[in-house]
Amino acid sequence: MPERRNGLCAISLAFLLPFFWTAPLVAQQSPAIASSPNGSPSATPPVFSPQTLSELKQLQKAALESDYAYRQVAHLANNIGPRLSGSAQAAKAVEYVAGELRALGCEVHLEKVMVPHWVRGEEAAVLVQFQGQAANTSQKIVLCALGNSVATPKEGIEAEVLVIKNFDELKSMPRERVAGKIVLFNYPFDKQMAAEGRSFKAYGEAVVYRSDGPSAAARQGAVACLIRSVGNAEYRLPHTGLTDYAKDAPKIPAGAVTAEDADLIVDLVRQGPVKLKLVLTPQTLPDAESANVIADIKGSEHPEQVVIVSGHLDSWDLGTGAIDDAAGVAVSMEAANLIRKLGLKPKRTIRVIAWMNEENGEAGSKEYAKDHEKDIQNHFAAMETDGGAGHPIGINIKAKPEVKEMFTPVASILQESGAGILDLVEHCGADIEPLEKAGVPAFSPIQDSRFYFNYHHTAADTLDKIVPKQLAENSAVVAVVAYALANIERPLPR
């Protein structure tokens, strides 16, 4: 999943409408009339040829009937497992995906990237003093370290807990009130917003406390920082993710407690002082060598023009990274698989990329942008899937409004599986963001995200959360959009 709060796909406020609306979109491809040099009217080329539209329908049908993507997710999640950057599993995943794409007949190579290598270590928290406590007892708190967190001393930290609602409340407090305390930011994930289909907006509002909270607390003298887990379900699961230490603040240990434990601490603090003992032993090891996996199906007419289809290969380490983001890698691989299987000939080069290190640094996408700086102008379009594997309802488009109109025939085809919405957005994916900033038109599936943050960045991100039928629907969207971009008859306006 996009890790930074500004790396989230925009979701339509009318998200739930497609679940109750099934009228087909009408594809209008009437040729525009222009004047020829001799003054007689002539038709401009259609956006998509009849042959391309027919092939898009073939791709859609084949994707909906294929289990290739599911088998790839299953292998990445179950056979390889958690794939945190720098780990042996991440290295194995690079090797595996490269081999699978070579087996499809793609031109595959690995592009080296140095990635962070952070290791989680021991995680423990215990309430050692609170109102009404029975003699010689304590209460366990369920938590996890935030990615990039520094360690506590070996013996841990024991200090009073200060509960803070938000940044404004923290700023209003005198430093002496915060100094020496363990700060707990108790900012809740908005469940109602998620239920309305605006999960990514709810996530964006809460995740700032994960990224910026520890440094904000440290500036006020806190000795450690905890946050309420940024997620939707409350099954006493802590929710990890990256914290972004500021250069102007000390680095203090940082963790996420479960929603239930945050509520527990809040209730006890209302009654009197609460002390907590915290032990976190993560390590930041030297950067490790890894790679982005690059696989090309060369274009038959414009091989120099590149259409990127992508997902990120790394994952957090609590679960097995099935929805975040083995699913995105698998549906991108499926696009190549189906194009090869059906014997289709894309006019432009389709490039499948399995990005490395989206979760805790985005080193892979940054390195790609640097290495390909001179040929960015030849990147025709870029697509990323990093929102799970929920039912897709359409396509996010980060491009000029004319592109949305051009894609009306594609939307008409995708509407047959309920994915006909076209939505202009500000951002489509964390890994393709450097390309977006360079003006490359960007795309991503619009997915049902109402339940995504039940599992995202938790131990519950496992294969059983993947619904094969919905994954196949996502494969259909990705394959159809990729091939449409590769064979569109006109350049996309920039």
GROMACS .gro file of C-alpha atoms in nm:
model
  494
    1MET     CA    1   0.000   0.000   0.000
    2PRO     CA    2   0.119   0.354  -0.062
    3GLU     CA    3   0.309   0.433   0.249
    4ARG     CA    4   0.316   0.809   0.265
    5ARG     CA    5   0.004   1.005   0.322
    6ASN     CA    6   0.060   1.198  -0.004
    7GLY     CA    7   0.102   0.871  -0.189
    8LEU     CA    8  -0.261   0.766  -0.179
    9CYS     CA    9  -0.496   0.726  -0.473
   10ALA     CA   10  -0.796   0.954  -0.466
   11ILE     CA   11  -1.129   0.772  -0.434
   12SER     CA   12  -1.456   0.909  -0.565
   13LEU     CA   13  -1.692   1.042  -0.301
   14ALA     CA   14  -1.969   0.863  -0.483
   15PHE     CA   15  -1.786   0.534  -0.438
   16LEU     CA   16  -2.086   0.322  -0.352
   17LEU     CA   17  -2.294   0.432  -0.649
   18PRO     CA   18  -2.156   0.166  -0.887
   19PHE     CA   19  -2.269  -0.113  -0.655
   20PHE     CA   20  -2.629  -0.017  -0.725
   21TRP     CA   21  -2.598   0.106  -1.084
   22THR     CA   22  -2.558  -0.136  -1.369
   23ALA     CA   23  -2.660   0.056  -1.681
   24PRO     CA   24  -2.389   0.013  -1.946
   25LEU     CA   25  -2.176   0.302  -2.053
   26VAL     CA   26  -2.215   0.405  -2.414
   27ALA     CA   27  -1.897   0.409  -2.616
   28GLN     CA   28  -1.903   0.686  -2.873
   29GLN     CA   29  -1.621   0.681  -3.120
   30SER     CA   30  -1.763   0.892  -3.399
   31PRO     CA   31  -1.468   1.013  -3.604
   32ALA     CA   32  -1.405   1.385  -3.586
   33ILE     CA   33  -1.443   1.567  -3.918
   34ALA     CA   34  -1.158   1.787  -4.034
   35SER     CA   35  -1.072   1.959  -4.360
   36SER     CA   36  -0.826   1.790  -4.592
   37PRO     CA   37  -0.566   1.997  -4.784
   38ASN     CA   38  -0.799   2.020  -5.085
   39GLY     CA   39  -1.084   2.148  -4.871
   40SER     CA   40  -1.290   1.830  -4.861
   41PRO     CA   41  -1.389   1.688  -4.523
   42SER     CA   42  -1.183   1.395  -4.388
   43ALA     CA   43  -1.213   1.180  -4.077
   44THR     CA   44  -0.945   1.178  -3.808
   45PRO     CA   45  -0.836   0.834  -3.690
   46PRO     CA   46  -1.049   0.676  -3.417
   47VAL     CA   47  -0.902   0.657  -3.070
   48PHE     CA   48  -0.910   0.277  -3.084
   49SER     CA   49  -0.931   0.059  -3.393
   50PRO     CA   50  -1.207  -0.203  -3.419
   51GLN     CA   51  -0.937  -0.470  -3.395
   52THR     CA   52  -0.802  -0.324  -3.069
   53LEU     CA   53  -1.150  -0.308  -2.917
   54SER     CA   54  -1.206  -0.670  -3.013
   55GLU     CA   55  -0.873  -0.769  -2.856
   56LEU     CA   56  -0.958  -0.579  -2.537
   57LYS     CA   57  -1.271  -0.788  -2.504
   58GLN     CA   58  -1.064  -1.104  -2.555
   59LEU     CA   59  -0.827  -0.993  -2.279
   60GLN     CA   60  -1.112  -0.918  -2.042
   61LYS     CA   61  -1.271  -1.259  -2.097
   62ALA     CA   62  -0.942  -1.443  -2.059
   63ALA     CA   63  -0.854  -1.254  -1.740
   64LEU     CA   64  -1.185  -1.330  -1.576
   65GLU     CA   65  -1.132  -1.701  -1.645
   66SER     CA   66  -0.765  -1.720  -1.542
   67ASP     CA   67  -0.617  -1.821  -1.207
   68TYR     CA   68  -0.260  -1.723  -1.298
   69ALA     CA   69  -0.262  -1.408  -1.082
   70TYR     CA   70  -0.398  -1.597  -0.782
   71ARG     CA   71  -0.128  -1.861  -0.813
   72GLN     CA   72   0.137  -1.587  -0.817
   73VAL     CA   73  -0.007  -1.422  -0.505
   74ALA     CA   74  -0.021  -1.760  -0.334
   75HIS     CA   75   0.344  -1.829  -0.402
   76LEU     CA   76   0.463  -1.485  -0.296
   77ALA     CA   77   0.254  -1.485   0.023
   78ASN     CA   78   0.274  -1.850   0.130
   79ASN     CA   79   0.595  -1.989  -0.016
   80ILE     CA   80   0.812  -1.679   0.019
   81GLY     CA   81   0.629  -1.490   0.292
   82PRO     CA   82   0.700  -1.142   0.437
   83ARG     CA   83   0.927  -0.944   0.203
   84LEU     CA   84   1.062  -0.646   0.395
   85SER     CA   85   1.337  -0.465   0.203
   86GLY     CA   86   1.681  -0.608   0.267
   87SER     CA   87   1.547  -0.944   0.383
   88ALA     CA   88   1.626  -1.285   0.237
   89GLN     CA   89   1.257  -1.318   0.141
   90ALA     CA   90   1.270  -0.994  -0.059
   91ALA     CA   91   1.573  -1.124  -0.247
   92LYS     CA   92   1.397  -1.454  -0.313
   93ALA     CA   93   1.091  -1.271  -0.444
   94VAL     CA   94   1.304  -1.078  -0.695
   95GLU     CA   95   1.453  -1.404  -0.819
   96TYR     CA   96   1.113  -1.575  -0.839
   97VAL     CA   97   0.925  -1.299  -1.024
   98ALA     CA   98   1.211  -1.252  -1.270
   99GLY     CA   99   1.205  -1.624  -1.346
  100GLU     CA  100   0.829  -1.633  -1.395
  101LEU     CA  101   0.836  -1.339  -1.636
  102ARG     CA  102   1.121  -1.493  -1.833
  103ALA     CA  103   0.909  -1.807  -1.864
  104LEU     CA  104   0.643  -1.595  -2.035
  105GLY     CA  105   0.895  -1.486  -2.298
  106CYS     CA  106   0.945  -1.133  -2.169
  107GLU     CA  107   1.280  -0.957  -2.196
  108VAL     CA  108   1.374  -0.946  -1.828
  109HIS     CA  109   1.650  -0.767  -1.646
  110LEU     CA  110   1.713  -0.651  -1.291
  111GLU     CA  111   1.791  -0.289  -1.214
  112LYS     CA  112   2.003  -0.258  -0.901
  113VAL     CA  113   1.885  -0.048  -0.609
  114MET     CA  114   2.024  -0.007  -0.259
  115VAL     CA  115   1.747  -0.038   0.000
  116PRO     CA  116   1.708   0.017   0.374
  117HIS     CA  117   1.752  -0.292   0.592
  118TRP     CA  118   1.556  -0.246   0.914
  119VAL     CA  119   1.495  -0.548   1.142
  120ARG     CA  120   1.208  -0.549   1.390
  121GLY     CA  121   1.347  -0.725   1.699
  122GLU     CA  122   1.167  -0.769   2.033
  123GLU     CA  123   0.847  -0.580   2.110
  124ALA     CA  124   0.692  -0.564   2.456
  125ALA     CA  125   0.489  -0.320   2.660
  126VAL     CA  126   0.344  -0.361   3.009
  127LEU     CA  127   0.138  -0.130   3.228
  128VAL     CA  128   0.319  -0.137   3.561
  129GLN     CA  129   0.123   0.128   3.751
  130PHE     CA  130  -0.245   0.227   3.721
  131GLN     CA  131  -0.549   0.301   3.937
  132GLY     CA  132  -0.709  -0.005   4.104
  133GLN     CA  133  -0.414  -0.230   4.026
  134ALA     CA  134  -0.402  -0.559   4.215
  135ALA     CA  135  -0.082  -0.613   4.410
  136ASN     CA  136   0.208  -0.763   4.215
  137THR     CA  137   0.023  -0.754   3.880
  138SER     CA  138   0.063  -0.576   3.549
  139GLN     CA  139  -0.126  -0.554   3.219
  140LYS     CA  140   0.019  -0.647   2.882
  141ILE     CA  141  -0.020  -0.396   2.598
  142VAL     CA  142  -0.022  -0.531   2.240
  143LEU     CA  143   0.193  -0.321   2.010
  144CYS     CA  144   0.450  -0.326   1.732
  145ALA     CA  145   0.744  -0.106   1.646
  146LEU     CA  146   0.697   0.144   1.367
  147GLY     CA  147   0.924   0.098   1.069
  148ASN     CA  148   1.254   0.284   1.107
  149SER     CA  149   1.210   0.309   1.485
  150VAL     CA  150   1.518   0.328   1.701
  151ALA     CA  151   1.553   0.094   1.997
  152THR     CA  152   1.492   0.151   2.364
  153PRO     CA  153   1.777   0.078   2.604
  154LYS     CA  154   1.818  -0.296   2.652
  155GLU     CA  155   1.638  -0.281   2.987
  156GLY     CA  156   1.356  -0.076   2.831
  157ILE     CA  157   1.197   0.256   2.922
  158GLU     CA  158   0.963   0.296   3.218
  159ALA     CA  159   0.772   0.623   3.225
  160GLU     CA  160   0.434   0.784   3.275
  161VAL     CA  161   0.200   0.787   2.975
  162LEU     CA  162   0.067   1.118   2.847
  163VAL     CA  163  -0.238   1.081   2.618
  164ILE     CA  164  -0.261   1.340   2.339
  165LYS     CA  165  -0.556   1.386   2.101
  166ASN     CA  166  -0.375   1.565   1.820
  167PHE     CA  167  -0.082   1.786   1.725
  168ASP     CA  168  -0.260   2.104   1.833
  169GLU     CA  169  -0.305   1.972   2.186
  170LEU     CA  170   0.062   1.873   2.200
  171LYS     CA  171   0.175   2.218   2.087
  172SER     CA  172  -0.043   2.384   2.349
  173MET     CA  173   0.129   2.201   2.634
  174PRO     CA  174   0.432   2.342   2.815
  175ARG     CA  175   0.745   2.137   2.749
  176GLU     CA  176   0.781   2.038   3.113
  177ARG     CA  177   0.444   1.861   3.096
  178VAL     CA  178   0.569   1.637   2.813
  179ALA     CA  179   0.937   1.594   2.902
  180GLY     CA  180   1.025   1.248   3.030
  181LYS     CA  181   0.686   1.100   2.934
  182ILE     CA  182   0.577   0.835   2.686
  183VAL     CA  183   0.337   1.017   2.455
  184LEU     CA  184   0.036   0.828   2.316
  185PHE     CA  185  -0.134   0.991   2.018
  186ASN     CA  186  -0.494   0.868   2.036
  187TYR     CA  187  -0.618   0.982   1.694
  188PRO     CA  188  -0.884   0.738   1.565
  189PHE     CA  189  -0.921   0.601   1.214
  190ASP     CA  190  -1.259   0.725   1.084
  191LYS     CA  191  -1.467   0.408   1.043
  192GLN     CA  192  -1.769   0.587   0.906
  193MET     CA  193  -1.562   0.744   0.632
  194ALA     CA  194  -1.427   0.401   0.544
  195ALA     CA  195  -1.775   0.249   0.538
  196GLU     CA  196  -1.873   0.516   0.284
  197GLY     CA  197  -1.592   0.400   0.054
  198ARG     CA  198  -1.346   0.675   0.150
  199SER     CA  199  -1.097   0.456   0.333
  200PHE     CA  200  -0.791   0.621   0.182
  201LYS     CA  201  -0.905   0.964   0.299
  202ALA     CA  202  -0.957   0.826   0.651
  203TYR     CA  203  -0.614   0.668   0.634
  204GLY     CA  204  -0.454   0.990   0.513
  205GLU     CA  205  -0.599   1.186   0.806
  206ALA     CA  206  -0.473   0.940   1.070
  207VAL     CA  207  -0.141   0.830   0.922
  208VAL     CA  208   0.023   1.169   0.983
  209TYR     CA  209   0.052   1.072   1.349
  210ARG     CA  210   0.250   0.764   1.250
  211SER     CA  211   0.485   0.954   1.020
  212ASP     CA  212   0.525   1.279   1.216
  213GLY     CA  213   0.414   1.197   1.571
  214PRO     CA  214   0.742   1.064   1.712
  215SER     CA  215   0.941   1.371   1.606
  216ALA     CA  216   0.669   1.607   1.730
  217ALA     CA  217   0.674   1.433   2.069
  218ALA     CA  218   1.054   1.431   2.080
  219ARG     CA  219   1.072   1.806   2.027
  220GLN     CA  220   0.872   1.843   2.348
  221GLY     CA  221   1.105   1.613   2.540
  222ALA     CA  222   0.913   1.284   2.526
  223VAL     CA  223   1.124   0.971   2.577
  224ALA     CA  224   0.910   0.749   2.350
  225CYS     CA  225   0.603   0.780   2.130
  226LEU     CA  226   0.312   0.546   2.073
  227ILE     CA  227   0.023   0.593   1.832
  228ARG     CA  228  -0.321   0.439   1.805
  229SER     CA  229  -0.298   0.190   1.519
  230VAL     CA  230  -0.403   0.333   1.184
  231GLY     CA  231  -0.661   0.080   1.070
  232ASN     CA  232  -1.027  -0.008   1.050
  233ALA     CA  233  -1.075  -0.344   1.223
  234GLU     CA  234  -1.026  -0.382   1.594
  235TYR     CA  235  -0.919  -0.739   1.656
  236ARG     CA  236  -0.634  -0.630   1.883
  237LEU     CA  237  -0.401  -0.619   1.584
  238PRO     CA  238  -0.126  -0.357   1.582
  239HIS     CA  239  -0.073  -0.179   1.250
  240THR     CA  240   0.285  -0.109   1.145
  241GLY     CA  241   0.419   0.135   0.887
  242LEU     CA  242   0.698   0.384   0.840
  243THR     CA  243   0.775   0.669   1.076
  244ASP     CA  244   0.963   0.961   0.926
  245TYR     CA  245   1.209   1.106   1.174
  246ALA     CA  246   1.264   1.478   1.124
  247LYS     CA  247   1.621   1.611   1.107
  248ASP     CA  248   1.549   1.876   1.370
  249ALA     CA  249   1.432   1.637   1.643
  250PRO     CA  250   1.588   1.357   1.851
  251LYS     CA  251   1.503   1.003   1.744
  252ILE     CA  252   1.294   0.831   2.010
  253PRO     CA  253   1.147   0.477   2.011
  254ALA     CA  254   0.816   0.462   1.826
  255GLY     CA  255   0.539   0.203   1.822
  256ALA     CA  256   0.173   0.145   1.744
  257VAL     CA  257  -0.065   0.005   2.006
  258THR     CA  258  -0.388  -0.166   1.913
  259ALA     CA  259  -0.709   0.038   1.918
  260GLU     CA  260  -0.833  -0.164   2.215
  261ASP     CA  261  -0.516  -0.099   2.413
  262ALA     CA  262  -0.527   0.270   2.327
  263ASP     CA  263  -0.880   0.281   2.471
  264LEU     CA  264  -0.761   0.094   2.779
  265ILE     CA  265  -0.480   0.340   2.844
  266VAL     CA  266  -0.709   0.640   2.785
  267ASP     CA  267  -0.959   0.507   3.039
  268LEU     CA  268  -0.694   0.439   3.302
  269VAL     CA  269  -0.528   0.778   3.251
  270ARG     CA  270  -0.862   0.945   3.323
  271GLN     CA  271  -0.852   0.777   3.664
  272GLY     CA  272  -0.495   0.860   3.757
  273PRO     CA  273  -0.128   0.832   3.660
  274VAL     CA  274  -0.033   0.536   3.439
  275LYS     CA  275   0.319   0.406   3.398
  276LEU     CA  276   0.428   0.182   3.113
  277LYS     CA  277   0.742  -0.021   3.055
  278LEU     CA  278   0.839  -0.033   2.688
  279VAL     CA  279   1.098  -0.258   2.525
  280LEU     CA  280   1.173  -0.229   2.152
  281THR     CA  281   1.492  -0.371   2.003
  282PRO     CA  282   1.486  -0.295   1.628
  283GLN     CA  283   1.808  -0.253   1.434
  284THR     CA  284   1.893  -0.050   1.128
  285LEU     CA  285   2.156  -0.246   0.938
  286PRO     CA  286   2.364  -0.117   0.645
  287ASP     CA  287   2.170  -0.066   0.322
  288ALA     CA  288   2.135  -0.385   0.119
  289GLU     CA  289   2.156  -0.445  -0.254
  290SER     CA  290   1.827  -0.538  -0.419
  291ALA     CA  291   1.656  -0.474  -0.752
  292ASN     CA  292   1.349  -0.368  -0.942
  293VAL     CA  293   1.233  -0.647  -1.174
  294ILE     CA  294   1.184  -0.512  -1.528
  295ALA     CA  295   1.012  -0.723  -1.796
  296ASP     CA  296   0.936  -0.594  -2.146
  297ILE     CA  297   0.705  -0.711  -2.421
  298LYS     CA  298   0.851  -0.512  -2.708
  299GLY     CA  299   0.616  -0.298  -2.914
  300SER     CA  300   0.564  -0.394  -3.277
  301GLU     CA  301   0.543  -0.037  -3.410
  302HIS     CA  302   0.676   0.197  -3.141
  303PRO     CA  303   0.911  -0.013  -2.924
  304GLU     CA  304   1.075   0.300  -2.784
  305GLN     CA  305   0.745   0.411  -2.627
  306VAL     CA  306   0.688   0.246  -2.289
  307VAL     CA  307   0.367   0.165  -2.101
  308ILE     CA  308   0.444   0.068  -1.740
  309VAL     CA  309   0.227  -0.186  -1.556
  310SER     CA  310   0.337  -0.231  -1.197
  311GLY     CA  311   0.302  -0.325  -0.830
  312HIS     CA  312   0.551  -0.334  -0.544
  313LEU     CA  313   0.727  -0.653  -0.445
  314ASP     CA  314   0.832  -0.567  -0.091
  315SER     CA  315   0.594  -0.588   0.204
  316TRP     CA  316   0.586  -0.528   0.575
  317ASP     CA  317   0.691  -0.816   0.797
  318LEU     CA  318   0.395  -0.878   1.029
  319GLY     CA  319   0.182  -1.057   0.768
  320THR     CA  320   0.273  -1.214   0.434
  321GLY     CA  321   0.195  -0.917   0.213
  322ALA     CA  322  -0.085  -1.074   0.009
  323ILE     CA  323  -0.302  -0.767  -0.041
  324ASP     CA  324  -0.010  -0.524   0.001
  325ASP     CA  325   0.118  -0.581  -0.254
  326ALA     CA  326   0.160  -0.931  -0.394
  327ALA     CA  327  -0.180  -0.869  -0.553
  328GLY     CA  328  -0.051  -0.567  -0.744
  329VAL     CA  329   0.254  -0.754  -0.870
  330ALA     CA  330   0.043  -1.056  -0.968
  331VAL     CA  331  -0.217  -0.867  -1.173
  332SER     CA  332   0.068  -0.688  -1.354
  333MET     CA  333   0.228  -1.024  -1.432
  334GLU     CA  334  -0.112  -1.150  -1.547
  335ALA     CA  335  -0.129  -0.874  -1.808
  336ALA     CA  336   0.192  -1.004  -1.964
  337ASN     CA  337   0.075  -1.364  -1.931
  338LEU     CA  338  -0.253  -1.302  -2.114
  339ILE     CA  339  -0.100  -1.093  -2.391
  340ARG     CA  340   0.147  -1.372  -2.458
  341LYS     CA  341  -0.112  -1.647  -2.424
  342LEU     CA  342  -0.350  -1.479  -2.670
  343GLY     CA  343  -0.071  -1.398  -2.916
  344LEU     CA  344  -0.150  -1.026  -2.913
  345LYS     CA  345   0.090  -0.766  -3.054
  346PRO     CA  346   0.109  -0.442  -2.856
  347LYS     CA  347   0.224  -0.151  -3.071
  348ARG     CA  348   0.411   0.007  -2.782
  349THR     CA  349   0.634  -0.170  -2.535
  350ILE     CA  350   0.452  -0.299  -2.227
  351ARG     CA  351   0.688  -0.295  -1.931
  352VAL     CA  352   0.597  -0.492  -1.620
  353ILE     CA  353   0.777  -0.362  -1.310
  354ALA     CA  354   0.788  -0.521  -0.967
  355TRP     CA  355   0.911  -0.229  -0.757
  356MET     CA  356   1.136  -0.278  -0.456
  357ASN     CA  357   1.113  -0.077  -0.131
  358GLU     CA  358   0.783   0.107  -0.165
  359GLU     CA  359   0.701   0.050   0.201
  360ASN     CA  360   0.995   0.206   0.379
  361GLY     CA  361   1.177   0.439   0.147
  362GLU     CA  362   1.059   0.414  -0.217
  363ALA     CA  363   1.420   0.359  -0.318
  364GLY     CA  364   1.319   0.149  -0.618
  365SER     CA  365   1.100   0.409  -0.785
  366LYS     CA  366   1.346   0.689  -0.707
  367GLU     CA  367   1.632   0.492  -0.858
  368TYR     CA  368   1.424   0.410  -1.168
  369ALA     CA  369   1.344   0.779  -1.222
  370LYS     CA  370   1.713   0.864  -1.186
  371ASP     CA  371   1.835   0.585  -1.415
  372HIS     CA  372   1.574   0.659  -1.683
  373GLU     CA  373   1.581   1.038  -1.661
  374LYS     CA  374   1.697   1.077  -2.022
  375ASP     CA  375   1.417   0.861  -2.164
  376ILE     CA  376   1.126   0.972  -1.944
  377GLN     CA  377   0.980   1.147  -2.249
  378ASN     CA  378   0.943   0.802  -2.410
  379HIS     CA  379   0.731   0.676  -2.122
  380PHE     CA  380   0.387   0.686  -2.280
  381ALA     CA  381   0.191   0.605  -1.962
  382ALA     CA  382   0.232   0.440  -1.621
  383MET     CA  383  -0.004   0.226  -1.415
  384GLU     CA  384   0.030   0.098  -1.060
  385THR     CA  385  -0.191  -0.135  -0.857
  386ASP     CA  386  -0.138  -0.088  -0.482
  387GLY     CA  387  -0.481  -0.079  -0.321
  388GLY     CA  388  -0.540  -0.443  -0.242
  389ALA     CA  389  -0.757  -0.687  -0.434
  390GLY     CA  390  -1.111  -0.564  -0.373
  391HIS     CA  391  -1.370  -0.551  -0.651
  392PRO     CA  392  -1.265  -0.287  -0.907
  393ILE     CA  393  -1.520  -0.031  -1.019
  394GLY     CA  394  -1.316   0.166  -1.268
  395ILE     CA  395  -0.997   0.353  -1.344
  396ASN     CA  396  -0.823   0.644  -1.172
  397ILE     CA  397  -0.663   0.878  -1.426
  398LYS     CA  398  -0.396   1.137  -1.350
  399ALA     CA  399  -0.385   1.319  -1.681
  400LYS     CA  400  -0.556   1.594  -1.877
  401PRO     CA  401  -0.938   1.573  -1.896
  402GLU     CA  402  -0.922   1.480  -2.263
  403VAL     CA  403  -0.770   1.145  -2.167
  404LYS     CA  404  -1.082   1.055  -1.972
  405GLU     CA  405  -1.292   1.121  -2.280
  406MET     CA  406  -1.056   0.917  -2.497
  407PHE     CA  407  -1.099   0.619  -2.264
  408THR     CA  408  -1.478   0.606  -2.291
  409PRO     CA  409  -1.468   0.300  -2.524
  410VAL     CA  410  -1.244   0.119  -2.275
  411ALA     CA  411  -1.480   0.205  -1.990
  412SER     CA  412  -1.768   0.062  -2.191
  413ILE     CA  413  -1.588  -0.273  -2.213
  414LEU     CA  414  -1.487  -0.272  -1.846
  415GLN     CA  415  -1.841  -0.191  -1.737
  416GLU     CA  416  -1.934  -0.547  -1.833
  417SER     CA  417  -1.757  -0.654  -1.513
  418GLY     CA  418  -1.870  -0.347  -1.317
  419ALA     CA  419  -1.550  -0.147  -1.367
  420GLY     CA  420  -1.664   0.128  -1.601
  421ILE     CA  421  -1.608   0.438  -1.388
  422LEU     CA  422  -1.345   0.689  -1.504
  423ASP     CA  423  -1.223   0.930  -1.237
  424LEU     CA  424  -0.973   1.213  -1.273
  425VAL     CA  425  -0.750   1.220  -0.963
  426GLU     CA  426  -0.447   1.403  -0.830
  427HIS     CA  427  -0.234   1.094  -0.776
  428CYS     CA  428  -0.232   0.728  -0.881
  429GLY     CA  429   0.054   0.553  -0.705
  430ALA     CA  430   0.358   0.603  -0.484
  431ASP     CA  431   0.603   0.424  -0.713
  432ILE     CA  432   0.490   0.602  -1.029
  433GLU     CA  433   0.483   0.942  -0.859
  434PRO     CA  434   0.820   1.051  -1.007
  435LEU     CA  435   0.678   0.975  -1.353
  436GLU     CA  436   0.357   1.162  -1.272
  437LYS     CA  437   0.561   1.466  -1.173
  438ALA     CA  438   0.742   1.445  -1.506
  439GLY     CA  439   0.408   1.466  -1.687
  440VAL     CA  440   0.361   1.098  -1.773
  441PRO     CA  441  -0.014   1.014  -1.773
  442ALA     CA  442  -0.086   0.778  -1.483
  443PHE     CA  443  -0.354   0.517  -1.414
  444SER     CA  444  -0.464   0.282  -1.135
  445PRO     CA  445  -0.769   0.065  -1.065
  446ILE     CA  446  -1.043   0.212  -0.846
  447GLN     CA  447  -1.107  -0.066  -0.594
  448ASP     CA  448  -1.354  -0.133  -0.317
  449SER     CA  449  -1.141  -0.022  -0.023
  450ARG     CA  450  -1.401  -0.044   0.254
  451PHE     CA  451  -1.227  -0.341   0.419
  452TYR     CA  452  -0.870  -0.288   0.300
  453PHE     CA  453  -0.752  -0.124   0.621
  454ASN     CA  454  -0.888  -0.412   0.829
  455TYR     CA  455  -0.575  -0.599   0.724
  456HIS     CA  456  -0.328  -0.349   0.574
  457HIS     CA  457   0.014  -0.354   0.750
  458THR     CA  458  -0.104  -0.609   1.008
  459ALA     CA  459  -0.041  -0.977   1.076
  460ALA     CA  460  -0.376  -1.043   0.905
  461ASP     CA  461  -0.250  -0.950   0.557
  462THR     CA  462  -0.247  -1.310   0.439
  463LEU     CA  463  -0.360  -1.512   0.137
  464ASP     CA  464  -0.708  -1.588   0.272
  465LYS     CA  465  -0.796  -1.218   0.232
  466ILE     CA  466  -0.768  -1.255  -0.145
  467VAL     CA  467  -1.099  -1.336  -0.317
  468PRO     CA  468  -0.996  -1.513  -0.641
  469LYS     CA  469  -1.289  -1.375  -0.843
  470GLN     CA  470  -1.216  -1.018  -0.738
  471LEU     CA  471  -0.846  -1.062  -0.809
  472ALA     CA  472  -0.936  -1.182  -1.159
  473GLU     CA  473  -1.156  -0.874  -1.203
  474ASN     CA  474  -0.857  -0.657  -1.115
  475SER     CA  475  -0.646  -0.851  -1.363
  476ALA     CA  476  -0.904  -0.775  -1.630
  477VAL     CA  477  -0.889  -0.401  -1.558
  478VAL     CA  478  -0.510  -0.394  -1.559
  479ALA     CA  479  -0.469  -0.604  -1.874
  480VAL     CA  480  -0.734  -0.411  -2.067
  481VAL     CA  481  -0.597  -0.070  -1.969
  482ALA     CA  482  -0.237  -0.171  -2.039
  483TYR     CA  483  -0.319  -0.304  -2.384
  484ALA     CA  484  -0.544  -0.008  -2.462
  485LEU     CA  485  -0.257   0.229  -2.380
  486ALA     CA  486  -0.017   0.024  -2.590
  487ASN     CA  487  -0.248   0.029  -2.894
  488ILE     CA  488  -0.427   0.362  -2.872
  489GLU     CA  489  -0.418   0.535  -3.211
  490ARG     CA  490  -0.341   0.884  -3.083
  491PRO     CA  491  -0.083   1.020  -2.840
  492LEU     CA  492  -0.209   1.112  -2.495
  493PRO     CA  493  -0.210   1.489  -2.438
  494ARG     CA  494   0.033   1.615  -2.175
   0.00000   0.00000   0.00000
